[in-house]
Coordinates of C-alpha atoms in Angstrom, one line a residue:
M12 CA 125.4 115.6 66.2
P13 CA 126.2 117.9 69.2
F14 CA 125.2 116.8 72.7
N15 CA 121.9 118.5 73.5
Q16 CA 119.7 117.7 76.4
P17 CA 116.8 119.6 78.0
A18 CA 117.7 121.1 81.3
P19 CA 116.1 119.7 84.5
E20 CA 113.1 121.7 85.8
L21 CA 111.4 121.9 89.1
G22 CA 107.7 121.9 89.9
N23 CA 106.1 123.2 93.0
Q24 CA 108.5 122.1 95.8
Y25 CA 105.7 121.6 98.3
S26 CA 103.1 119.8 96.1
D27 CA 105.8 117.6 94.7
D28 CA 107.4 116.5 98.0
R29 CA 105.4 113.5 99.1
V30 CA 107.6 113.1 102.2
L31 CA 107.0 116.6 103.6
R32 CA 103.2 116.5 102.8
S33 CA 102.7 113.1 104.3
Y34 CA 104.7 114.0 107.5
L35 CA 102.7 117.2 108.0
A36 CA 99.4 115.3 107.5
R37 CA 100.4 112.9 110.3
V38 CA 101.8 115.4 112.9
L39 CA 99.6 118.5 112.5
P40 CA 95.9 118.7 113.4
P41 CA 93.8 118.9 110.2
G42 CA 92.6 122.4 110.9
M43 CA 96.1 123.6 111.5
L44 CA 97.5 122.1 108.3
A45 CA 94.6 123.6 106.3
A46 CA 95.4 127.0 107.8
I47 CA 99.0 127.0 106.8
E48 CA 99.0 125.0 103.6
R49 CA 98.4 128.0 101.3
E50 CA 101.7 129.6 102.4
L51 CA 103.5 126.3 101.9
V52 CA 102.1 126.0 98.4
E53 CA 103.0 129.6 97.6
L54 CA 106.6 129.2 98.9
G55 CA 106.9 125.8 97.1
E56 CA 105.9 127.5 93.8
L57 CA 108.5 130.3 94.3
A58 CA 111.2 127.7 95.2
G59 CA 110.6 125.6 92.1
G60 CA 110.0 128.5 89.8
E61 CA 111.1 132.1 90.1
L62 CA 113.8 131.5 92.7
Y63 CA 115.2 128.5 90.9
H64 CA 115.6 130.4 87.7
L65 CA 117.0 133.4 89.6
Q66 CA 119.6 131.1 91.1
I67 CA 120.9 130.1 87.7
A68 CA 121.0 133.7 86.5
D69 CA 122.7 134.8 89.8
R70 CA 125.2 132.0 89.7
L71 CA 128.3 134.1 89.2
N72 CA 127.4 136.9 91.6
E73 CA 129.3 136.7 94.9
P74 CA 129.8 139.1 97.8
V75 CA 132.2 142.0 97.2
H76 CA 134.2 143.7 99.9
T77 CA 135.2 147.3 99.4
P78 CA 137.6 148.4 102.2
W79 CA 138.0 152.0 101.2
D80 CA 136.0 154.7 99.4
A81 CA 137.4 156.9 96.7
W82 CA 138.6 159.5 99.2
G83 CA 140.5 157.2 101.5
N84 CA 137.9 156.6 104.1
R85 CA 137.7 153.1 105.6
I86 CA 134.1 151.9 104.8
D87 CA 134.4 148.1 104.7
Q88 CA 131.3 147.9 102.6
I89 CA 130.0 144.4 101.7
E90 CA 127.7 144.0 98.7
V91 CA 125.7 140.7 98.5
S92 CA 124.1 139.1 95.5
P93 CA 120.7 140.1 94.1
L94 CA 119.3 136.8 95.1
W95 CA 120.4 137.3 98.7
K96 CA 118.8 140.7 98.8
L97 CA 115.5 139.2 97.7
A98 CA 116.0 136.3 100.1
E99 CA 116.3 138.7 103.1
R100 CA 113.0 140.4 102.2
L101 CA 111.2 137.1 101.6
A102 CA 112.5 135.7 104.9
A103 CA 111.0 138.5 106.8
E104 CA 107.7 138.7 105.0
R105 CA 107.1 135.0 105.1
G106 CA 108.1 134.7 108.7
L107 CA 111.1 132.3 108.5
I108 CA 112.0 133.5 112.0
A109 CA 108.8 135.1 113.2
T110 CA 106.7 131.9 112.9
A111 CA 108.6 130.2 115.7
Y112 CA 108.2 133.1 118.1
E113 CA 104.7 134.1 117.4
R114 CA 103.7 130.6 118.5
R115 CA 100.3 130.7 116.8
N116 CA 100.4 127.0 116.6
G117 CA 101.8 126.3 120.0
R118 CA 104.3 123.4 120.1
H119 CA 103.7 122.8 116.4
S120 CA 105.1 126.3 115.5
R121 CA 108.6 124.9 115.1
I122 CA 107.2 122.3 112.7
H123 CA 105.5 125.0 110.7
Q124 CA 108.6 127.1 110.7
F125 CA 110.9 124.3 109.6
A126 CA 108.6 123.2 106.8
L127 CA 109.1 126.7 105.4
V128 CA 112.8 126.4 106.0
H129 CA 112.9 123.1 104.1
L130 CA 111.4 124.8 101.0
F131 CA 113.3 128.0 101.3
T132 CA 116.9 126.9 102.0
P133 CA 118.0 125.3 98.7
A134 CA 116.2 128.0 96.7
T135 CA 118.1 130.9 98.2
D136 CA 121.8 129.8 98.1
V137 CA 122.1 129.1 101.8
Y138 CA 120.5 132.2 103.1
S139 CA 119.5 129.9 105.8
C140 CA 123.0 130.6 107.3
P141 CA 122.2 134.1 108.7
L142 CA 118.6 133.0 109.4
A143 CA 119.9 130.1 111.6
M144 CA 122.2 132.4 113.5
T145 CA 119.4 134.9 113.9
D146 CA 117.0 132.3 115.3
G147 CA 119.8 131.1 117.6
A148 CA 120.5 134.6 118.8
A149 CA 116.8 135.2 119.5
R150 CA 116.6 131.9 121.5
A151 CA 119.7 132.7 123.4
L152 CA 118.4 136.2 124.4
V153 CA 115.1 134.7 125.5
A154 CA 116.9 132.1 127.6
S155 CA 119.1 134.8 129.1
A156 CA 116.1 136.7 130.5
N157 CA 118.1 139.9 129.8
K158 CA 115.2 142.3 129.7
Q159 CA 117.2 145.2 128.2
L160 CA 118.5 143.1 125.3
I161 CA 115.2 141.3 124.7
E162 CA 113.3 144.6 124.4
R163 CA 116.0 146.1 122.2
A164 CA 116.8 143.2 119.8
L165 CA 114.0 140.6 119.8
P166 CA 111.4 142.7 118.0
H167 CA 113.9 143.2 115.1
L168 CA 115.0 139.6 115.0
T169 CA 111.5 138.3 114.8
S170 CA 110.0 141.1 112.6
R171 CA 107.9 140.4 109.5
D172 CA 108.7 143.9 108.2
P173 CA 111.8 143.9 106.0
A174 CA 112.6 147.5 107.0
Q175 CA 112.7 146.4 110.7
F176 CA 114.1 142.9 110.3
W177 CA 117.6 142.2 111.6
T178 CA 119.8 139.2 111.2
S179 CA 122.5 138.3 113.7
G180 CA 126.0 137.0 113.4
Q181 CA 127.5 134.3 115.6
W182 CA 131.2 135.3 116.1
M183 CA 132.8 132.4 117.9
T184 CA 135.6 131.1 115.8
E185 CA 139.2 132.3 116.3
S186 CA 142.4 131.0 114.7
T187 CA 143.5 129.6 118.1
G188 CA 140.2 128.0 119.0
G189 CA 138.0 126.6 116.3
S190 CA 135.8 124.0 117.9
D191 CA 137.8 124.5 121.1
V192 CA 136.3 127.9 121.9
G193 CA 138.0 127.8 125.4
L194 CA 141.2 128.9 123.6
S195 CA 139.6 132.1 122.4
E196 CA 141.8 135.2 122.8
T197 CA 139.4 138.0 122.4
T198 CA 139.4 140.2 125.5
A199 CA 136.7 142.4 127.1
K200 CA 137.6 145.7 129.0
R201 CA 135.0 147.3 131.1
E202 CA 134.0 150.9 130.3
G203 CA 131.3 152.1 132.7
S204 CA 128.2 150.0 132.1
R205 CA 129.5 148.8 128.8
W206 CA 132.4 146.8 127.6
R207 CA 134.8 147.1 124.7
L208 CA 136.0 144.0 122.9
F209 CA 139.5 143.5 121.4
G210 CA 140.5 140.5 119.3
R211 CA 140.4 138.8 115.9
K212 CA 137.6 136.6 114.7
W213 CA 138.8 134.3 112.0
F214 CA 135.5 133.0 110.6
T215 CA 132.4 135.2 110.9
S216 CA 129.6 134.2 108.5
A217 CA 127.0 136.6 107.3
A218 CA 129.2 139.6 108.2
T219 CA 126.5 142.0 107.0
S220 CA 124.3 141.4 110.0
Q221 CA 123.1 144.3 112.2
M222 CA 124.1 142.5 115.4
A223 CA 126.1 139.6 116.6
L224 CA 126.6 137.4 119.7
T225 CA 130.3 136.7 120.4
L226 CA 132.5 135.3 123.1
A227 CA 135.2 137.3 124.9
R228 CA 137.2 137.0 128.1
P229 CA 136.6 139.8 130.6
E230 CA 139.9 141.1 132.0
G231 CA 140.9 139.1 135.1
N232 CA 138.9 136.0 134.2
P233 CA 140.6 132.6 134.2
G234 CA 141.4 130.7 131.0
G235 CA 139.2 128.1 129.4
G236 CA 135.5 128.1 128.6
K237 CA 134.3 129.1 132.0
G238 CA 136.2 132.3 131.9
L239 CA 134.5 133.5 128.7
A240 CA 131.4 135.6 128.6
L241 CA 128.7 135.9 126.0
F242 CA 128.5 139.5 124.6
Y243 CA 125.9 141.3 122.5
V244 CA 127.3 143.6 119.7
E245 CA 125.5 146.0 117.4
T246 CA 127.7 146.2 114.4
R247 CA 127.1 149.8 113.3
N248 CA 127.0 153.1 115.1
A249 CA 124.4 155.8 114.8
G250 CA 126.0 157.1 111.7
G251 CA 125.8 153.7 109.9
Q252 CA 129.6 153.0 110.1
L253 CA 131.0 149.7 111.4
D254 CA 131.5 150.4 115.1
N255 CA 135.2 149.8 115.8
I256 CA 135.1 146.7 113.5
L257 CA 137.7 146.1 110.8
V258 CA 137.0 143.7 108.0
H259 CA 140.2 142.2 106.6
R260 CA 138.9 140.1 103.8
L261 CA 136.1 137.8 102.7
K262 CA 136.9 134.1 102.8
D263 CA 137.5 132.4 99.5
K264 CA 135.5 129.3 100.3
F265 CA 134.9 125.9 98.6
G266 CA 131.2 126.3 98.9
T267 CA 128.5 128.6 100.4
R268 CA 130.1 131.3 98.2
K269 CA 127.1 133.6 98.4
V270 CA 127.6 133.8 102.2
P271 CA 129.7 136.8 103.1
T272 CA 132.1 135.2 105.5
A273 CA 134.8 137.5 106.8
E274 CA 137.9 137.7 108.9
L275 CA 137.6 140.8 111.1
T276 CA 139.1 142.5 114.1
L277 CA 137.2 143.9 117.1
D278 CA 139.2 147.0 117.9
G279 CA 137.4 148.4 121.0
T280 CA 133.9 147.3 119.8
P281 CA 131.2 148.4 122.2
A282 CA 129.4 145.4 123.7
L283 CA 127.0 144.3 126.5
T284 CA 127.0 141.1 128.5
V285 CA 124.1 138.8 127.7
A286 CA 124.1 136.6 130.8
G287 CA 126.8 137.5 133.4
E288 CA 130.5 137.9 133.1
A289 CA 131.5 134.2 132.8
D290 CA 130.1 130.8 131.6
G291 CA 129.8 132.0 128.1
V292 CA 130.1 128.6 126.6
R293 CA 127.2 127.3 128.7
N294 CA 125.2 130.3 127.7
I295 CA 125.5 129.5 124.0
A296 CA 123.9 126.1 124.5
P297 CA 120.3 127.3 123.6
M298 CA 121.7 128.9 120.5
L299 CA 123.5 125.6 119.4
N300 CA 120.3 123.6 119.8
V301 CA 118.6 125.9 117.3
T302 CA 121.5 126.3 114.8
R303 CA 122.2 122.6 114.8
T304 CA 118.5 121.9 114.0
W305 CA 118.7 124.4 111.2
N306 CA 121.7 122.6 109.9
S307 CA 119.9 119.3 110.0
V308 CA 116.9 120.5 108.1
S309 CA 119.0 122.4 105.6
A310 CA 121.1 119.3 104.9
V311 CA 117.9 117.3 104.3
S312 CA 116.4 120.1 102.1
Y313 CA 119.5 120.0 99.8
M314 CA 119.1 116.2 99.4
R315 CA 115.5 116.9 98.4
R316 CA 116.5 119.5 95.8
G317 CA 119.1 117.3 94.2
L318 CA 116.8 114.3 94.0
A319 CA 114.0 116.5 92.4
L320 CA 116.4 117.6 89.7
A321 CA 117.8 114.1 89.1
R322 CA 114.3 112.6 88.9
D323 CA 113.2 115.2 86.3
Y324 CA 116.3 114.7 84.3
A325 CA 116.0 110.9 84.3
K326 CA 112.6 111.3 82.6
K327 CA 114.2 113.4 79.8
R328 CA 117.6 111.9 79.2
V329 CA 117.5 109.2 76.7
A330 CA 120.5 106.8 76.6
F331 CA 120.8 103.4 74.9
G332 CA 117.3 103.6 73.6
A333 CA 115.3 104.6 76.6
P334 CA 115.0 107.3 79.3
L335 CA 117.2 106.8 82.3
A336 CA 114.0 106.6 84.4
E337 CA 113.4 103.2 82.7
K338 CA 116.9 101.8 83.2
A339 CA 116.9 99.4 86.1
L340 CA 120.4 100.3 87.5
H341 CA 119.6 104.0 87.4
V342 CA 116.3 103.4 89.1
D343 CA 118.0 101.4 91.8
T344 CA 120.5 104.1 92.4
L345 CA 117.9 106.8 92.8
A346 CA 115.8 104.6 95.1
G347 CA 118.7 104.2 97.5
L348 CA 119.2 108.0 97.6
Q349 CA 115.5 108.6 98.1
A350 CA 115.5 106.2 101.1
E351 CA 118.4 108.2 102.6
Y352 CA 116.5 111.4 102.2
E353 CA 113.3 110.0 103.8
A354 CA 115.1 108.6 106.8
G355 CA 117.2 111.8 107.2
F356 CA 114.0 113.9 106.9
H357 CA 112.3 112.2 109.8
L358 CA 115.4 112.3 111.9
A359 CA 115.8 116.0 111.4
F360 CA 112.2 116.7 112.1
S361 CA 112.3 114.6 115.2
A362 CA 114.8 117.2 116.5
V363 CA 112.4 120.0 115.3
E364 CA 109.5 118.4 117.3
L365 CA 111.7 118.2 120.5
L366 CA 112.7 121.8 120.1
G367 CA 109.1 123.0 119.7
R368 CA 108.0 121.0 122.8
D369 CA 110.9 122.3 124.9
E370 CA 110.0 125.9 124.1
T371 CA 106.4 125.4 125.2
D372 CA 107.1 123.5 128.4
G373 CA 106.1 120.2 126.9
L374 CA 109.3 118.3 127.8
D375 CA 109.9 116.6 131.1
A376 CA 113.5 115.8 132.3
A377 CA 113.6 112.6 130.2
G378 CA 112.5 114.6 127.1
K379 CA 115.2 117.2 127.7
D380 CA 117.8 114.3 128.0
L381 CA 116.5 112.9 124.7
M382 CA 116.7 116.3 123.0
R383 CA 120.3 116.8 124.3
L384 CA 121.2 113.4 122.8
L385 CA 119.3 113.5 119.5
T386 CA 120.0 117.1 118.4
P387 CA 123.8 116.5 117.7
I388 CA 123.0 113.0 116.4
A389 CA 120.5 114.4 113.8
K390 CA 123.0 117.1 112.7
L391 CA 125.9 114.7 112.3
V392 CA 123.9 112.0 110.5
T393 CA 122.1 114.3 108.0
G394 CA 125.3 116.2 107.3
K395 CA 127.1 113.1 106.1
Q396 CA 124.0 111.9 104.2
S397 CA 123.7 115.2 102.4
V398 CA 127.3 115.1 101.0
A399 CA 127.0 111.4 100.0
V400 CA 123.6 111.8 98.3
L401 CA 124.5 114.9 96.4
S402 CA 127.7 113.4 95.2
E403 CA 125.6 110.6 93.7
V404 CA 123.1 113.1 92.3
L405 CA 125.9 114.9 90.4
E406 CA 127.1 111.5 89.0
S407 CA 123.5 110.7 87.9
F408 CA 123.8 113.6 85.4
G409 CA 127.1 112.3 83.9
G410 CA 129.3 115.0 82.6
A411 CA 126.6 117.7 82.9
G412 CA 126.8 117.3 86.7
Y413 CA 130.4 118.4 86.6
V414 CA 129.7 121.6 84.5
E415 CA 129.4 124.8 86.5
D416 CA 126.8 126.6 84.4
T417 CA 124.3 123.9 85.0
G418 CA 124.2 125.0 88.6
L419 CA 124.6 121.4 89.8
P420 CA 128.1 121.5 91.3
A421 CA 127.1 124.2 93.7
L422 CA 124.7 121.7 95.4
L423 CA 127.6 119.5 96.4
R424 CA 130.0 122.3 97.3
D425 CA 127.3 123.9 99.5
A426 CA 126.4 120.6 101.1
Q427 CA 130.0 120.0 102.2
V428 CA 129.5 122.7 104.9
F429 CA 126.8 120.7 106.7
P430 CA 129.2 118.3 108.4
I431 CA 131.4 121.2 109.4
W432 CA 129.2 124.1 110.6
E433 CA 128.0 123.9 114.2
G434 CA 130.4 121.2 115.0
T435 CA 132.2 118.6 112.9
T436 CA 131.2 115.0 112.9
N437 CA 133.9 114.0 115.4
V438 CA 133.2 117.0 117.7
L439 CA 129.5 116.1 117.7
S440 CA 130.2 112.4 118.3
L441 CA 132.1 113.3 121.4
D442 CA 129.3 115.6 122.4
V443 CA 127.0 112.6 122.1
L444 CA 129.1 110.7 124.6
R445 CA 129.0 113.6 127.0
A446 CA 125.2 113.7 126.7
L447 CA 125.2 110.1 128.1
Q448 CA 127.0 111.0 131.3
S449 CA 123.9 111.9 133.2
G450 CA 122.9 108.2 132.9
S451 CA 119.3 109.0 132.0
A452 CA 119.7 109.8 128.3
L453 CA 119.9 106.2 127.2
T454 CA 116.9 105.3 129.4
A455 CA 114.9 108.1 127.6
L456 CA 116.1 106.8 124.3
Q457 CA 115.1 103.3 125.1
I458 CA 111.6 104.4 126.1
E459 CA 111.3 106.3 122.8
I460 CA 112.5 103.2 120.9
E461 CA 109.9 101.0 122.5
T462 CA 107.2 103.5 121.8
L463 CA 108.1 103.7 118.1
A464 CA 108.4 100.0 117.7
S465 CA 105.1 99.3 119.4
G466 CA 103.2 101.2 116.7
V467 CA 104.5 99.0 113.9
R468 CA 102.2 96.2 112.7
D469 CA 103.0 95.5 109.0
V470 CA 105.0 92.3 108.7
R471 CA 107.7 93.9 106.5
L472 CA 108.0 96.9 108.6
L473 CA 108.3 94.7 111.7
E474 CA 111.5 93.2 110.1
C475 CA 112.9 96.7 109.6
A476 CA 112.0 97.7 113.2
K477 CA 113.7 94.6 114.5
S478 CA 116.9 95.4 112.7
A479 CA 116.9 98.9 114.0
Q480 CA 116.3 97.7 117.6
A481 CA 119.1 95.1 117.3
A482 CA 121.5 97.8 116.1
L483 CA 120.5 100.1 119.0
L484 CA 120.8 97.4 121.5
R485 CA 124.3 96.5 120.2
A486 CA 125.2 100.2 120.5
Q487 CA 124.0 100.4 124.1
H488 CA 126.0 97.3 125.0
W489 CA 129.1 98.8 123.4
V490 CA 128.9 102.1 125.2
A491 CA 128.3 100.3 128.5
K492 CA 131.5 98.3 128.3
E493 CA 134.0 100.7 126.6
S494 CA 136.0 103.5 128.1
G495 CA 139.1 105.6 127.4
D496 CA 140.7 105.6 124.0
P497 CA 138.6 102.7 122.6
M498 CA 135.4 104.6 123.5
E499 CA 136.6 107.8 121.9
A500 CA 137.8 106.0 118.8
G501 CA 134.4 104.4 118.3
A502 CA 132.4 107.6 119.1
R503 CA 131.6 108.3 115.5
R504 CA 130.4 104.7 114.8
F505 CA 128.3 104.7 117.9
A506 CA 126.6 108.0 117.1
M507 CA 126.0 107.0 113.5
T508 CA 124.5 103.7 114.6
V509 CA 122.2 105.4 117.0
G510 CA 121.2 108.0 114.5
R511 CA 120.6 105.7 111.5
A512 CA 118.8 103.1 113.6
F513 CA 116.6 105.7 115.2
A514 CA 115.9 107.2 111.8
L515 CA 114.8 103.8 110.6
L516 CA 112.3 103.5 113.4
L517 CA 111.0 106.9 112.7
L518 CA 110.6 106.0 109.1
C519 CA 108.8 102.8 110.1
R520 CA 106.3 104.8 112.1
Q521 CA 105.6 107.1 109.2
A522 CA 105.3 104.1 106.8
Q523 CA 102.8 102.4 109.0
W524 CA 100.7 105.6 109.2
S525 CA 101.0 106.0 105.4
L526 CA 99.8 102.5 104.9
D527 CA 96.9 103.0 107.3
H528 CA 95.8 106.5 106.2
E529 CA 97.0 107.0 102.6
K530 CA 97.1 103.4 101.3
D531 CA 100.6 104.3 100.1
Q532 CA 103.5 101.8 100.2
R533 CA 106.3 104.2 99.2
A534 CA 107.4 105.0 102.7
L535 CA 107.5 101.2 103.4
Y536 CA 109.8 100.7 100.4
A537 CA 112.0 103.5 101.7
A538 CA 112.2 101.8 105.1
E539 CA 113.2 98.5 103.6
R540 CA 115.8 100.1 101.4
F541 CA 117.2 102.2 104.1
A542 CA 117.6 99.1 106.3
R543 CA 119.5 97.4 103.4
N544 CA 121.7 100.5 103.1
G545 CA 123.0 99.7 106.6
V546 CA 122.4 101.1 110.1
D547 CA 124.8 99.1 112.4
M548 CA 128.3 100.5 112.3
I549 CA 129.5 99.3 115.7
A550 CA 133.0 97.6 115.6
T551 CA 135.7 96.4 117.9
E552 CA 138.2 99.2 118.2
D553 CA 141.9 98.6 117.5
V554 CA 143.4 101.8 118.8
A555 CA 147.0 100.7 118.2
G556 CA 146.2 99.7 114.6
S557 CA 144.3 102.9 114.0
K558 CA 147.3 105.0 115.2
A559 CA 149.6 103.0 112.9
L560 CA 147.4 103.6 109.9
A561 CA 146.7 107.3 110.7
N562 CA 150.4 108.1 111.2
D563 CA 151.6 105.6 108.6
S564 CA 154.2 104.3 111.0
K565 CA 155.0 101.0 112.7
P566 CA 153.2 100.6 116.1

């Protein structure tokens, strides 16, 4: 008999996601949730139905770069997949960017927006990439108070009309720089009230965008990050041609293959400064807060997609006389993954809440310190979780999870970008240490920890909260006594401990609310399981031993 199994199917991705629905019921005023729930249900139906089936049909379509036309003219045309064309229209119409800037729901507008993002991202083959950069660009322009650029670009970036909607690129990476953007070699030459940019950008995602924000060094400026300026570029001229921009090739990437990521040269590209002629790295900070939050929520949404498929398949796949959903070991495996998803979800959305409050003047100095600390932590923790969870999800399908035309391998390949985009795990771990230099970030974190723990009453949840508090206390003691190489060597373990322990406390808060208001124990089970998965990663650093192992040489 040939191997023959029914394919996994998805239901409504809003109605079926207990975690998202329970969270929104807790954090949003009832009238507000009732007002937005219809659009969440509609998008959930699209995500689990039409868009999911289109993803499978669209699997082999990837961006195509045509450098020249038939008559020898340089055109650098990039054609994206049918799904991506649909995703652009849907993103505009459903307000994936606009929702945050219309602020109809005040500080809750970001929660509303990212609930939509959570449903949209895994259903559109990472169209969240250009959307994240678009949102980041809009936020950076608003923060710059550059009236000319705000009036010119913001209405396009936040439009609900597909004909008017723009996406934005974020052109920072160069072959010399990478995460160390201070090494960027792109130069800016003044030409009247404008500038012209010259340089090679090695990694420009979503190269079909109508505009971009990029870093360049005005002539005469010193080296390093302070000498860079942030520039605004419109990619095409009045005739529709790329404006002194040459596309060399599209990247042949491991994952996110629907994203048209290009190597390009700026060859006298017209540009305007966004916020002065220096301090460009500082001026991209508002953008990074937004894009890192998008990364966190996207990582979580991919975990949710994988688990939804694995759970459906487990009900259908019969092995050794029973469905996988009735096999104790398989059940235990999925339970561990679900706990990771639930904790990661609450950590990501805690960053969303802070972002929303910050944009509506709801954060005091301590809140801003907390946001500065937790945004990179949420990104680094959820990025690592997403890869680990989706690797297990593929394994839960057996050989079918390794076969391309099931569509499953793309989940893991795409997820691998989440720990890389917007700062690798190590880069963000060092950023977390820098966030502590003000001295008040840990105090703000401690206050938040005490607030979360004080709301927990259930005996079993109290045990989970105690383990989280113990891990956080140990992390605080470690960072207070370490310095130099041992501190740098342990930065990742410190950041992961803070992130996972804080996520456990957030999950405890949600579980207590769910017990009280929904009479549902599932979030409690998730908290207990996540605690058993491990939250404390602090260790004594052996710098000499690490060097010997890393270099495979005698110390």
